[in-house]
């Protein structure tokens, strides 16, 4: 069919033409904002899941909902290379300027600007983060040098400014697992302050599945402040994700084609988008047939390897690749460190640093103590076709 009207979106973070499933996560977020607006407290949300399940897309949806609810949403992606303090100062400044434009600042907004200015100067003394904050710094708030206290001061001040304008502010963070422990702790502490003061400010995030554990370690009351919904395969909504974008273009699927594609993709959103795109380009009639689905398979696998899987191993050393391959030998489930080491003919202690590096890079996570699992769905299948166990990496 016409490639120009191909409705599928196999790209990281690309909003799908049809957002399948996720009804609960969307409804809960809207209720969260509406409750905070009315001065009630509610647990905020940190969505977790494997790569390619739609976390970034869901955060985008949260942004859209926030705007609809007359909230200000500021969004960022955490990376290990971006210093956290300056990043927070920048986000909070953007939030404040969106809550109310400089020309219309009242007393609360001016007070918030003062706190934000002293915070900005504390985390970035050269003053490059204070643009638009042409007020005197509020010495004594946001400038103690302890990130915990200062960030809480900033959230509180921004919250008061927002409340004054009958608005709210939500900070949206992607890849939350890359926050350092002290940063996560400060963020949780700041949310705690806004809950105690019943202010319309919150933080919602997304990240890999080890997050609830990390948050619990950072602050023991994290579990009470946050819900950690897990998203994954689309299950009964997988067929909709495939069929709805096509239907909008007047194209339908044979049930056998849907079955073939849902089975292969196991209902993972990214894989469905990739398959949808390939089968669309191959099909010739207004109905996608089972044969089209079978014919598209080679393209789908090649595209997935190229765009989704290979990029992830390419950041690994040969030793790390061998570890991943050994783990793949054991299958997709969580594997005991000792079992993976045994496949390599080594002891757990010998390969522990490798394992730690792979966790640190976000390729593995630890669902429970002593076990590790791939963060990418079907990664075991990929590693087995990518690499011979005894041969060199890559073919
Ligand atoms: N609910 C959904 N329904 C259909 N497609 C989706 C859905 N969520 C995500 N996608 C698609 O899945 C892919 C991965 O989404 P993304 O948000 O980047 O995943 P993650 O951030 O979890 O790695 C994208 O191609 C996106 O268009
Ligand atoms: Mg993402």
Short mmCIF file of C-alpha atoms and ligand atoms in Angstrom, two decimals, residues 9-22 49-58 174-175 231 234 241 268-273 308 312, ligand 1:
data_model
loop_
_atom_site.label_atom_id
_atom_site.label_comp_id
_atom_site.label_asym_id
_atom_site.label_seq_id
_atom_site.Cartn_x
_atom_site.Cartn_y
_atom_site.Cartn_z
CA UNK A 9 4.93 4.86 14.31
CA UNK A 10 7.85 2.55 15.15
CA UNK A 11 10.00 5.27 16.72
CA UNK A 12 11.00 5.85 20.33
CA UNK A 13 8.51 8.18 22.00
CA UNK A 14 6.40 8.62 18.84
CA UNK A 15 2.72 9.03 19.81
CA UNK A 16 0.81 6.17 18.15
CA UNK A 17 -2.18 6.97 15.92
CA UNK A 18 -4.20 4.90 18.38
CA UNK A 19 -3.20 4.69 22.02
CA UNK A 20 -4.22 1.15 22.91
CA UNK A 21 -4.90 0.07 26.50
CA UNK A 22 -3.46 2.29 29.27
CA UNK A 49 8.24 -1.13 32.33
CA UNK A 50 10.67 -2.64 29.87
CA UNK A 51 12.03 -0.79 26.84
CA UNK A 52 9.57 -0.24 24.02
CA UNK A 53 6.36 -0.69 26.02
CA UNK A 54 5.25 2.94 25.74
CA UNK A 55 6.51 4.76 28.85
CA UNK A 56 7.65 7.86 26.97
CA UNK A 57 4.41 7.89 24.99
CA UNK A 58 2.44 7.74 28.24
CA UNK A 174 11.65 10.15 31.79
CA UNK A 175 14.37 7.54 32.47
CA UNK A 231 2.99 -1.28 31.89
CA UNK A 234 -0.95 -4.80 25.40
CA UNK A 241 -3.04 -1.23 18.35
CA UNK A 268 4.66 -5.42 22.69
CA UNK A 269 3.79 -1.94 21.37
CA UNK A 270 7.08 -1.24 19.63
CA UNK A 271 7.06 -4.57 17.82
CA UNK A 272 3.44 -4.08 16.75
CA UNK A 273 4.29 -0.70 15.24
CA UNK A 308 15.87 -1.49 18.35
CA UNK A 312 21.67 -1.51 22.60
N1 LIG B 1 -0.48 2.31 24.03
C1 LIG B 1 0.12 2.17 22.83
N2 LIG B 1 -0.57 1.73 21.74
C2 LIG B 1 0.05 1.59 20.56
N3 LIG B 1 1.34 1.88 20.34
C3 LIG B 1 2.07 2.33 21.37
C4 LIG B 1 1.51 2.50 22.66
N4 LIG B 1 2.46 2.94 23.50
C5 LIG B 1 3.59 3.05 22.76
N5 LIG B 1 3.37 2.70 21.47
C6 LIG B 1 4.41 2.64 20.42
O1 LIG B 1 5.45 1.84 20.96
C7 LIG B 1 6.73 2.36 20.68
C8 LIG B 1 7.54 2.55 21.96
O2 LIG B 1 7.01 3.60 22.74
P1 LIG B 1 7.94 4.38 23.80
O3 LIG B 1 7.05 5.30 24.54
O4 LIG B 1 9.12 4.95 23.10
O5 LIG B 1 8.41 3.16 24.74
P2 LIG B 1 9.39 3.23 26.01
O6 LIG B 1 9.54 4.65 26.42
O7 LIG B 1 8.72 2.39 27.04
O8 LIG B 1 10.67 2.61 25.57
C9 LIG B 1 6.51 3.60 19.83
O9 LIG B 1 6.70 3.24 18.48
C10 LIG B 1 5.06 3.99 20.09
O10 LIG B 1 4.47 4.58 18.96
#
